[in-house]
Amino acid sequence: YDIRVKPLITEDTVLGKESEDDSSDDGDAPMLQRKLGACCCDCCHTHGCNFCRKFPNPPTINQFLTPQLFNSLCRLGHDISAD
């Protein structure tokens, strides 16, 4: 899980029309997936509210997955199912 967080999944990604390129850069410092904690919005990951257990084991009591945490969990599920 020491890989960089990838861009959010798009409909084109799901339909296979878009390649999953790790080289895309949004200009921010790269965050590793293992540092994604359970919180309520993406800004929490970088502004001091990145609490609880980290990816891929967020606590089940937390029903507020951030878009980036959800994205990473979906990509993990896809990668595992491809094996």
Short mmCIF file of C-alpha atoms in Angstrom, two decimals:
data_model
loop_
_atom_site.label_atom_id
_atom_site.label_comp_id
_atom_site.label_asym_id
_atom_site.label_seq_id
_atom_site.Cartn_x
_atom_site.Cartn_y
_atom_site.Cartn_z
CA TYR A 1 0.00 0.00 0.00
CA ASP A 2 3.02 2.24 -0.35
CA ILE A 3 1.77 3.55 -3.67
CA ARG A 4 0.76 7.08 -4.50
CA VAL A 5 -2.94 7.97 -4.38
CA LYS A 6 -4.34 7.87 -7.91
CA PRO A 7 -6.79 10.35 -9.44
CA LEU A 8 -10.48 9.80 -8.75
CA ILE A 9 -12.18 7.13 -10.85
CA THR A 10 -14.17 8.44 -13.78
CA GLU A 11 -16.86 6.78 -15.87
CA ASP A 12 -14.31 6.43 -18.68
CA THR A 13 -11.93 4.60 -16.33
CA VAL A 14 -14.67 2.12 -15.37
CA LEU A 15 -15.62 1.55 -19.02
CA GLY A 16 -11.97 1.02 -19.98
CA LYS A 17 -11.84 4.07 -22.25
CA GLU A 18 -9.18 5.79 -20.15
CA SER A 19 -5.84 4.32 -19.19
CA GLU A 20 -4.88 4.27 -15.54
CA ASP A 21 -1.70 6.30 -15.74
CA ASP A 22 0.27 6.68 -12.52
CA SER A 23 2.24 9.58 -13.93
CA SER A 24 -0.60 12.12 -13.75
CA ASP A 25 0.22 14.91 -11.35
CA ASP A 26 -2.21 17.33 -9.76
CA GLY A 27 0.58 19.60 -8.54
CA ASP A 28 0.22 18.64 -4.88
CA ALA A 29 2.71 16.63 -2.91
CA PRO A 30 1.94 12.96 -3.47
CA MET A 31 0.06 11.21 -0.67
CA LEU A 32 0.55 7.52 -0.10
CA GLN A 33 -2.52 5.31 0.14
CA ARG A 34 -1.40 3.91 3.48
CA LYS A 35 -1.73 7.42 4.95
CA LEU A 36 -5.43 7.81 4.07
CA GLY A 37 -7.39 7.87 7.29
CA ALA A 38 -11.07 7.82 8.04
CA CYS A 39 -12.62 11.27 7.91
CA CYS A 40 -15.38 13.13 6.07
CA CYS A 41 -13.78 15.12 3.22
CA ASP A 42 -10.61 15.01 1.16
CA CYS A 43 -9.17 18.15 2.77
CA CYS A 44 -9.09 16.27 6.11
CA HIS A 45 -6.32 14.02 4.77
CA THR A 46 -3.93 16.95 4.67
CA HIS A 47 -5.29 19.40 7.29
CA GLY A 48 -4.83 17.53 10.57
CA CYS A 49 -8.07 15.50 10.73
CA ASN A 50 -6.64 12.33 9.21
CA PHE A 51 -7.50 10.12 12.18
CA CYS A 52 -8.38 6.49 13.01
CA ARG A 53 -7.03 3.43 11.27
CA LYS A 54 -5.52 3.95 7.86
CA PHE A 55 -6.13 2.47 4.40
CA PRO A 56 -7.11 -0.28 3.67
CA ASN A 57 -8.70 -0.83 7.11
CA PRO A 58 -10.95 2.13 7.96
CA PRO A 59 -13.14 1.51 10.99
CA THR A 60 -16.58 0.14 10.13
CA ILE A 61 -18.23 2.67 12.45
CA ASN A 62 -17.13 5.41 10.05
CA GLN A 63 -19.75 5.69 7.32
CA PHE A 64 -18.25 8.89 5.91
CA LEU A 65 -15.74 7.75 3.32
CA THR A 66 -13.95 10.57 1.59
CA PRO A 67 -13.98 10.53 -2.22
CA GLN A 68 -10.27 9.67 -2.22
CA LEU A 69 -10.61 6.86 0.34
CA PHE A 70 -13.55 5.40 -1.61
CA ASN A 71 -11.53 5.74 -4.83
CA SER A 72 -8.59 3.87 -3.31
CA LEU A 73 -10.82 1.11 -1.92
CA CYS A 74 -12.48 0.65 -5.34
CA ARG A 75 -9.13 0.49 -7.09
CA LEU A 76 -7.88 -2.03 -4.53
CA GLY A 77 -10.95 -4.21 -5.13
CA HIS A 78 -10.41 -3.99 -8.89
CA ASP A 79 -6.72 -4.90 -8.58
CA ILE A 80 -7.51 -7.87 -6.34
CA SER A 81 -10.26 -9.14 -8.66
CA ALA A 82 -7.91 -8.94 -11.65
CA ASP A 83 -5.53 -11.39 -9.98
#
